[in-house]
Amino acid sequence: MNSRQFNEALEKLRKAPRKVEVLKFLLAGYTNDEIAQSRGRAEGTVRKQISNVYKDFGIKSEFPGDHALRDKLKALFLNYKPEWVINCSPAITNEASNQPQKINYDGVTSLALSGDEIVEESGEELMFLAINILEALGFEQKFKMSQASQCIGYRLKNPGKRDKRYQIFLYQTICGLSVSINKLILDPYLLNLHYWVYILESGVFSDKIAGRFLVLPGKENLFLDSLNHKYWNILEIERKTVGDFYLNSQQNPEFYDPNTNELTTICLDGFREYDLSDGESYLCISEDKQFDYTWETFIYSREVLQEFIIYFGKILLNRNWYNISDDIDIPF
């Protein structure tokens, strides 16, 4: 790797703070286990992150824990960025003490995000975070994990007469993570925005869905206080973030546009589901095209993923599955 390639790889790495953190531990000579403990991560997750760091700098091997690989990485930095090696002496433990404090979510530990930290991460990084959180929650005690390509599914172990379907799916995309959860789990927490439309052919009003949303638990006030001024004030006035609401009335659902000679839905003018409120306060929910019994959402933020997975992971774990039966064995 020449100087230009090295600098390009380093510049790309700087955009992923978690990788930089792992890199510093590597250059300081920490073992996989020590890095895992220092970062509050599973060792398997750390091994994968280390492997990705090696790939970024053109170091390839099936054994990412090999000391020879660490020597190659260190040699690269001694050649092009020696100050990184000098500054990553074992005194890194002092630096770690200056990192954002760890937050405990009822037994699930993760690093807090600093104000200037990039919170959007790749689908691969978000996938490992989700798996790590579920592991910390003790998900493996009740659920079995299955993997196919870039998708992971969890369903009850030895379900017997209980629900045999997968209850949560994680699908890795290039720049985010798709998460699907059983509709029975999410339905009580959804905000459903409807609107009325008049069908001329039949002469009746039809109930349409404008969008389904999940306001993150604990972010209700942020969501309500940040509602886009273009949208309707019924939610803000009633301080509601769960349930069914109509954006117009049956009595006056539409108006006639003389320019186009068409009926236009007033309530949907300028409506964009991703511009409803503060983007960190809610998620857009849609039908999962592959598994029709689940709702799907796309997550791009580490912080949002943590809140979502921890909250609903606990609900899945604490659910009384003995009262739920579904004999459909979903192939995966």
Short mmCIF file of N, CA and C in Angstrom, two decimals, residues 49-164:
data_model
loop_
_atom_site.label_atom_id
_atom_site.label_comp_id
_atom_site.label_asym_id
_atom_site.label_seq_id
_atom_site.Cartn_x
_atom_site.Cartn_y
_atom_site.Cartn_z
N GLN A 49 -14.99 -6.52 13.71
CA GLN A 49 -14.59 -5.12 13.52
C GLN A 49 -13.09 -5.03 13.22
N ILE A 50 -12.31 -5.85 13.91
CA ILE A 50 -10.86 -5.87 13.66
C ILE A 50 -10.58 -6.34 12.24
N SER A 51 -11.28 -7.39 11.82
CA SER A 51 -11.12 -7.90 10.47
C SER A 51 -11.42 -6.82 9.44
N ASN A 52 -12.45 -6.00 9.69
CA ASN A 52 -12.81 -4.92 8.77
C ASN A 52 -11.73 -3.84 8.72
N VAL A 53 -11.10 -3.57 9.87
CA VAL A 53 -10.00 -2.60 9.89
C VAL A 53 -8.85 -3.09 9.03
N TYR A 54 -8.52 -4.38 9.16
CA TYR A 54 -7.45 -4.95 8.33
C TYR A 54 -7.78 -4.82 6.85
N LYS A 55 -9.01 -5.12 6.50
CA LYS A 55 -9.43 -5.03 5.09
C LYS A 55 -9.27 -3.62 4.57
N ASP A 56 -9.63 -2.64 5.40
CA ASP A 56 -9.53 -1.24 4.98
C ASP A 56 -8.11 -0.87 4.59
N PHE A 57 -7.14 -1.51 5.22
CA PHE A 57 -5.74 -1.21 4.93
C PHE A 57 -5.07 -2.30 4.09
N GLY A 58 -5.89 -3.09 3.40
CA GLY A 58 -5.37 -4.07 2.45
C GLY A 58 -4.68 -5.27 3.07
N ILE A 59 -4.97 -5.54 4.35
CA ILE A 59 -4.38 -6.69 5.03
C ILE A 59 -5.42 -7.79 5.09
N LYS A 60 -5.19 -8.88 4.39
CA LYS A 60 -6.20 -9.92 4.27
C LYS A 60 -5.72 -11.22 4.93
N SER A 61 -6.65 -11.84 5.66
CA SER A 61 -6.36 -13.13 6.28
C SER A 61 -7.65 -13.70 6.85
N GLU A 62 -7.70 -15.01 6.97
CA GLU A 62 -8.85 -15.66 7.59
C GLU A 62 -8.74 -15.65 9.10
N PHE A 63 -7.62 -15.20 9.62
CA PHE A 63 -7.37 -15.23 11.05
C PHE A 63 -7.07 -13.82 11.55
N PRO A 64 -8.13 -13.01 11.78
CA PRO A 64 -7.91 -11.61 12.16
C PRO A 64 -7.25 -11.42 13.50
N GLY A 65 -7.17 -12.44 14.32
CA GLY A 65 -6.54 -12.29 15.62
C GLY A 65 -5.04 -12.57 15.60
N ASP A 66 -4.49 -12.94 14.43
CA ASP A 66 -3.09 -13.31 14.30
C ASP A 66 -2.19 -12.10 14.60
N HIS A 67 -1.15 -12.33 15.40
CA HIS A 67 -0.24 -11.24 15.75
C HIS A 67 0.48 -10.69 14.54
N ALA A 68 0.71 -11.53 13.52
CA ALA A 68 1.41 -11.07 12.31
C ALA A 68 0.63 -9.96 11.63
N LEU A 69 -0.68 -10.03 11.69
CA LEU A 69 -1.51 -9.00 11.06
C LEU A 69 -1.40 -7.69 11.81
N ARG A 70 -1.34 -7.79 13.13
CA ARG A 70 -1.18 -6.57 13.93
C ARG A 70 0.17 -5.92 13.63
N ASP A 71 1.19 -6.76 13.44
CA ASP A 71 2.51 -6.22 13.12
C ASP A 71 2.49 -5.50 11.77
N LYS A 72 1.77 -6.06 10.79
CA LYS A 72 1.66 -5.42 9.47
C LYS A 72 0.95 -4.07 9.58
N LEU A 73 -0.12 -4.05 10.37
CA LEU A 73 -0.87 -2.80 10.55
C LEU A 73 0.01 -1.76 11.24
N LYS A 74 0.71 -2.19 12.27
CA LYS A 74 1.57 -1.26 13.01
C LYS A 74 2.69 -0.74 12.11
N ALA A 75 3.22 -1.63 11.25
CA ALA A 75 4.30 -1.22 10.35
C ALA A 75 3.81 -0.16 9.36
N LEU A 76 2.58 -0.31 8.88
CA LEU A 76 2.01 0.68 7.98
C LEU A 76 1.95 2.05 8.64
N PHE A 77 1.48 2.09 9.88
CA PHE A 77 1.34 3.36 10.57
C PHE A 77 2.70 3.94 10.97
N LEU A 78 3.66 3.08 11.30
CA LEU A 78 5.01 3.57 11.59
C LEU A 78 5.63 4.21 10.36
N ASN A 79 5.22 3.72 9.18
CA ASN A 79 5.77 4.22 7.93
C ASN A 79 5.11 5.54 7.50
N TYR A 80 3.78 5.61 7.64
CA TYR A 80 3.05 6.76 7.11
C TYR A 80 2.48 7.70 8.19
N LYS A 81 2.15 7.16 9.37
CA LYS A 81 1.58 7.96 10.45
C LYS A 81 2.16 7.51 11.79
N PRO A 82 3.45 7.67 11.99
CA PRO A 82 4.09 7.16 13.22
C PRO A 82 3.52 7.77 14.49
N GLU A 83 3.00 9.00 14.39
CA GLU A 83 2.45 9.64 15.59
C GLU A 83 1.25 8.88 16.14
N TRP A 84 0.53 8.16 15.26
CA TRP A 84 -0.61 7.38 15.73
C TRP A 84 -0.15 6.23 16.62
N VAL A 85 0.98 5.63 16.28
CA VAL A 85 1.49 4.52 17.08
C VAL A 85 2.03 5.05 18.40
N ILE A 86 2.72 6.19 18.36
CA ILE A 86 3.29 6.78 19.57
C ILE A 86 2.18 7.19 20.53
N ASN A 87 1.13 7.80 19.96
CA ASN A 87 0.04 8.30 20.80
C ASN A 87 -0.88 7.19 21.29
N CYS A 88 -0.72 5.98 20.73
CA CYS A 88 -1.56 4.86 21.15
C CYS A 88 -0.78 3.89 22.01
N SER A 89 0.06 4.43 22.90
CA SER A 89 0.77 3.58 23.85
C SER A 89 -0.23 3.02 24.84
N PRO A 90 0.19 2.09 25.74
CA PRO A 90 -0.75 1.55 26.73
C PRO A 90 -1.46 2.61 27.55
N ALA A 91 -0.98 3.85 27.51
CA ALA A 91 -1.68 4.92 28.24
C ALA A 91 -3.04 5.21 27.66
N ILE A 92 -3.41 4.45 26.61
CA ILE A 92 -4.74 4.62 26.02
C ILE A 92 -5.84 4.42 27.05
N THR A 93 -5.50 3.69 28.11
CA THR A 93 -6.50 3.49 29.16
C THR A 93 -6.91 4.82 29.77
N ASN A 94 -5.94 5.79 29.84
CA ASN A 94 -6.29 7.10 30.34
C ASN A 94 -7.20 7.83 29.36
N GLU A 95 -6.92 7.62 28.04
CA GLU A 95 -7.77 8.23 27.02
C GLU A 95 -9.17 7.65 27.11
N ALA A 96 -9.23 6.34 27.34
CA ALA A 96 -10.54 5.69 27.40
C ALA A 96 -11.37 6.27 28.54
N SER A 97 -10.67 6.68 29.62
CA SER A 97 -11.42 7.24 30.75
C SER A 97 -12.03 8.58 30.39
N ASN A 98 -11.48 9.22 29.32
CA ASN A 98 -12.03 10.50 28.89
C ASN A 98 -13.10 10.34 27.83
N GLN A 99 -13.36 9.10 27.41
CA GLN A 99 -14.41 8.84 26.43
C GLN A 99 -15.76 9.09 27.08
N PRO A 100 -16.83 9.26 26.27
CA PRO A 100 -18.16 9.43 26.84
C PRO A 100 -18.47 8.31 27.82
N GLN A 101 -19.11 8.64 28.91
CA GLN A 101 -19.42 7.65 29.93
C GLN A 101 -20.37 6.60 29.40
N LYS A 102 -20.26 5.39 29.97
CA LYS A 102 -21.14 4.31 29.56
C LYS A 102 -22.52 4.47 30.20
N ILE A 103 -23.54 4.17 29.42
CA ILE A 103 -24.91 4.24 29.90
C ILE A 103 -25.43 2.83 30.08
N ASN A 104 -26.16 2.58 31.15
CA ASN A 104 -26.71 1.26 31.38
C ASN A 104 -28.21 1.29 31.17
N TYR A 105 -28.68 0.52 30.19
CA TYR A 105 -30.10 0.40 29.90
C TYR A 105 -30.62 -0.87 30.55
N ASP A 106 -30.83 -0.81 31.86
CA ASP A 106 -31.33 -1.98 32.59
C ASP A 106 -30.50 -3.23 32.28
N GLY A 107 -29.20 -3.08 32.38
CA GLY A 107 -28.35 -4.24 32.18
C GLY A 107 -27.67 -4.29 30.84
N VAL A 108 -28.04 -3.42 29.90
CA VAL A 108 -27.41 -3.40 28.58
C VAL A 108 -26.54 -2.16 28.50
N THR A 109 -25.23 -2.37 28.36
CA THR A 109 -24.28 -1.27 28.40
C THR A 109 -23.85 -0.87 27.01
N SER A 110 -23.75 0.43 26.76
CA SER A 110 -23.26 0.91 25.48
C SER A 110 -22.62 2.26 25.69
N LEU A 111 -21.77 2.68 24.75
CA LEU A 111 -21.12 3.98 24.88
C LEU A 111 -22.08 5.09 24.52
N ALA A 112 -22.05 6.16 25.31
CA ALA A 112 -22.86 7.33 24.97
C ALA A 112 -22.24 8.01 23.76
N LEU A 113 -23.05 8.74 23.03
CA LEU A 113 -22.56 9.43 21.85
C LEU A 113 -22.18 10.86 22.23
N SER A 114 -21.02 11.30 21.76
CA SER A 114 -20.64 12.67 22.00
C SER A 114 -21.37 13.57 21.02
N GLY A 115 -21.38 14.87 21.32
CA GLY A 115 -22.17 15.78 20.51
C GLY A 115 -21.72 15.84 19.06
N ASP A 116 -20.41 15.68 18.80
CA ASP A 116 -19.93 15.82 17.43
C ASP A 116 -19.68 14.47 16.77
N GLU A 117 -20.13 13.39 17.38
CA GLU A 117 -19.89 12.07 16.81
C GLU A 117 -20.89 11.76 15.71
N ILE A 118 -20.41 11.12 14.65
CA ILE A 118 -21.30 10.72 13.56
C ILE A 118 -22.15 9.56 14.04
N VAL A 119 -23.47 9.72 13.99
CA VAL A 119 -24.35 8.69 14.53
C VAL A 119 -24.84 7.73 13.45
N GLU A 120 -24.72 8.10 12.18
CA GLU A 120 -25.12 7.18 11.13
C GLU A 120 -23.97 6.22 10.86
N GLU A 121 -24.29 4.93 10.80
CA GLU A 121 -23.27 3.92 10.56
C GLU A 121 -23.73 3.00 9.46
N SER A 122 -22.82 2.17 8.97
CA SER A 122 -23.16 1.25 7.89
C SER A 122 -24.10 0.16 8.40
N GLY A 123 -24.76 -0.49 7.44
CA GLY A 123 -25.65 -1.57 7.80
C GLY A 123 -24.93 -2.68 8.54
N GLU A 124 -23.68 -2.92 8.17
CA GLU A 124 -22.90 -3.97 8.83
C GLU A 124 -22.67 -3.63 10.30
N GLU A 125 -22.29 -2.39 10.57
CA GLU A 125 -22.05 -1.98 11.96
C GLU A 125 -23.33 -2.00 12.78
N LEU A 126 -24.44 -1.58 12.17
CA LEU A 126 -25.71 -1.60 12.88
C LEU A 126 -26.18 -3.02 13.14
N MET A 127 -25.91 -3.93 12.20
CA MET A 127 -26.27 -5.33 12.39
C MET A 127 -25.54 -5.90 13.61
N PHE A 128 -24.24 -5.64 13.71
CA PHE A 128 -23.47 -6.15 14.85
C PHE A 128 -23.94 -5.53 16.16
N LEU A 129 -24.31 -4.27 16.11
CA LEU A 129 -24.82 -3.61 17.31
C LEU A 129 -26.12 -4.27 17.76
N ALA A 130 -27.03 -4.52 16.83
CA ALA A 130 -28.32 -5.14 17.17
C ALA A 130 -28.11 -6.53 17.76
N ILE A 131 -27.25 -7.33 17.14
CA ILE A 131 -26.97 -8.68 17.63
C ILE A 131 -26.37 -8.61 19.04
N ASN A 132 -25.46 -7.66 19.24
CA ASN A 132 -24.80 -7.52 20.52
C ASN A 132 -25.80 -7.13 21.62
N ILE A 133 -26.73 -6.24 21.29
CA ILE A 133 -27.74 -5.81 22.27
C ILE A 133 -28.63 -6.99 22.65
N LEU A 134 -29.10 -7.74 21.64
CA LEU A 134 -29.97 -8.88 21.91
C LEU A 134 -29.24 -9.94 22.74
N GLU A 135 -27.95 -10.10 22.46
CA GLU A 135 -27.14 -11.03 23.23
C GLU A 135 -27.05 -10.58 24.68
N ALA A 136 -26.83 -9.27 24.89
CA ALA A 136 -26.73 -8.73 26.25
C ALA A 136 -28.06 -8.85 27.01
N LEU A 137 -29.17 -8.78 26.28
CA LEU A 137 -30.47 -8.93 26.90
C LEU A 137 -30.76 -10.37 27.33
N GLY A 138 -29.95 -11.31 26.82
CA GLY A 138 -30.19 -12.73 27.12
C GLY A 138 -31.14 -13.38 26.13
N PHE A 139 -31.17 -12.86 24.90
CA PHE A 139 -32.11 -13.35 23.90
C PHE A 139 -31.91 -14.82 23.58
N GLU A 140 -30.65 -15.27 23.65
CA GLU A 140 -30.36 -16.65 23.28
C GLU A 140 -30.97 -17.66 24.25
N GLN A 141 -31.38 -17.21 25.41
CA GLN A 141 -32.01 -18.13 26.38
C GLN A 141 -33.40 -18.57 25.93
N LYS A 142 -34.08 -17.72 25.18
CA LYS A 142 -35.45 -18.03 24.76
C LYS A 142 -35.61 -18.15 23.26
N PHE A 143 -34.74 -17.50 22.49
CA PHE A 143 -34.87 -17.46 21.04
C PHE A 143 -33.67 -18.08 20.34
N LYS A 144 -33.95 -18.71 19.23
CA LYS A 144 -32.91 -19.31 18.40
C LYS A 144 -32.64 -18.39 17.22
N MET A 145 -31.38 -18.15 16.93
CA MET A 145 -31.00 -17.28 15.81
C MET A 145 -30.70 -18.13 14.58
N SER A 146 -31.25 -17.73 13.43
CA SER A 146 -30.95 -18.36 12.14
C SER A 146 -30.47 -17.29 11.19
N GLN A 147 -29.55 -17.66 10.30
CA GLN A 147 -28.96 -16.69 9.40
C GLN A 147 -29.04 -17.18 7.96
N ALA A 148 -29.37 -16.27 7.05
CA ALA A 148 -29.39 -16.56 5.62
C ALA A 148 -28.93 -15.31 4.89
N SER A 149 -27.83 -15.42 4.17
CA SER A 149 -27.26 -14.29 3.45
C SER A 149 -27.02 -13.14 4.42
N GLN A 150 -27.64 -11.98 4.19
CA GLN A 150 -27.44 -10.81 5.05
C GLN A 150 -28.62 -10.60 6.00
N CYS A 151 -29.39 -11.65 6.23
CA CYS A 151 -30.57 -11.55 7.09
C CYS A 151 -30.45 -12.50 8.27
N ILE A 152 -30.88 -12.04 9.43
CA ILE A 152 -30.90 -12.87 10.64
C ILE A 152 -32.30 -12.85 11.22
N GLY A 153 -32.79 -14.02 11.61
CA GLY A 153 -34.12 -14.11 12.21
C GLY A 153 -34.06 -14.80 13.56
N TYR A 154 -34.97 -14.44 14.45
CA TYR A 154 -35.05 -15.03 15.78
C TYR A 154 -36.45 -15.60 15.99
N ARG A 155 -36.52 -16.86 16.42
CA ARG A 155 -37.81 -17.44 16.79
C ARG A 155 -37.63 -18.28 18.05
N LEU A 156 -38.74 -18.63 18.68
CA LEU A 156 -38.70 -19.35 19.94
C LEU A 156 -37.96 -20.68 19.81
N LYS A 157 -37.19 -21.01 20.83
CA LYS A 157 -36.57 -22.33 20.88
C LYS A 157 -37.62 -23.37 21.27
N ASN A 158 -37.60 -24.50 20.59
CA ASN A 158 -38.54 -25.60 20.89
C ASN A 158 -39.95 -25.08 21.12
N PRO A 159 -40.56 -24.46 20.10
CA PRO A 159 -41.86 -23.81 20.30
C PRO A 159 -42.99 -24.76 20.65
N GLY A 160 -42.91 -26.04 20.22
CA GLY A 160 -44.01 -26.96 20.50
C GLY A 160 -45.30 -26.46 19.89
N LYS A 161 -46.31 -26.19 20.73
CA LYS A 161 -47.59 -25.68 20.24
C LYS A 161 -47.63 -24.15 20.24
N ARG A 162 -46.52 -23.54 20.59
CA ARG A 162 -46.48 -22.08 20.61
C ARG A 162 -46.16 -21.55 19.21
N ASP A 163 -46.04 -20.24 19.10
CA ASP A 163 -45.79 -19.59 17.82
C ASP A 163 -44.46 -20.05 17.23
N LYS A 164 -44.51 -20.63 16.03
CA LYS A 164 -43.30 -21.14 15.39
C LYS A 164 -42.65 -20.12 14.46
#
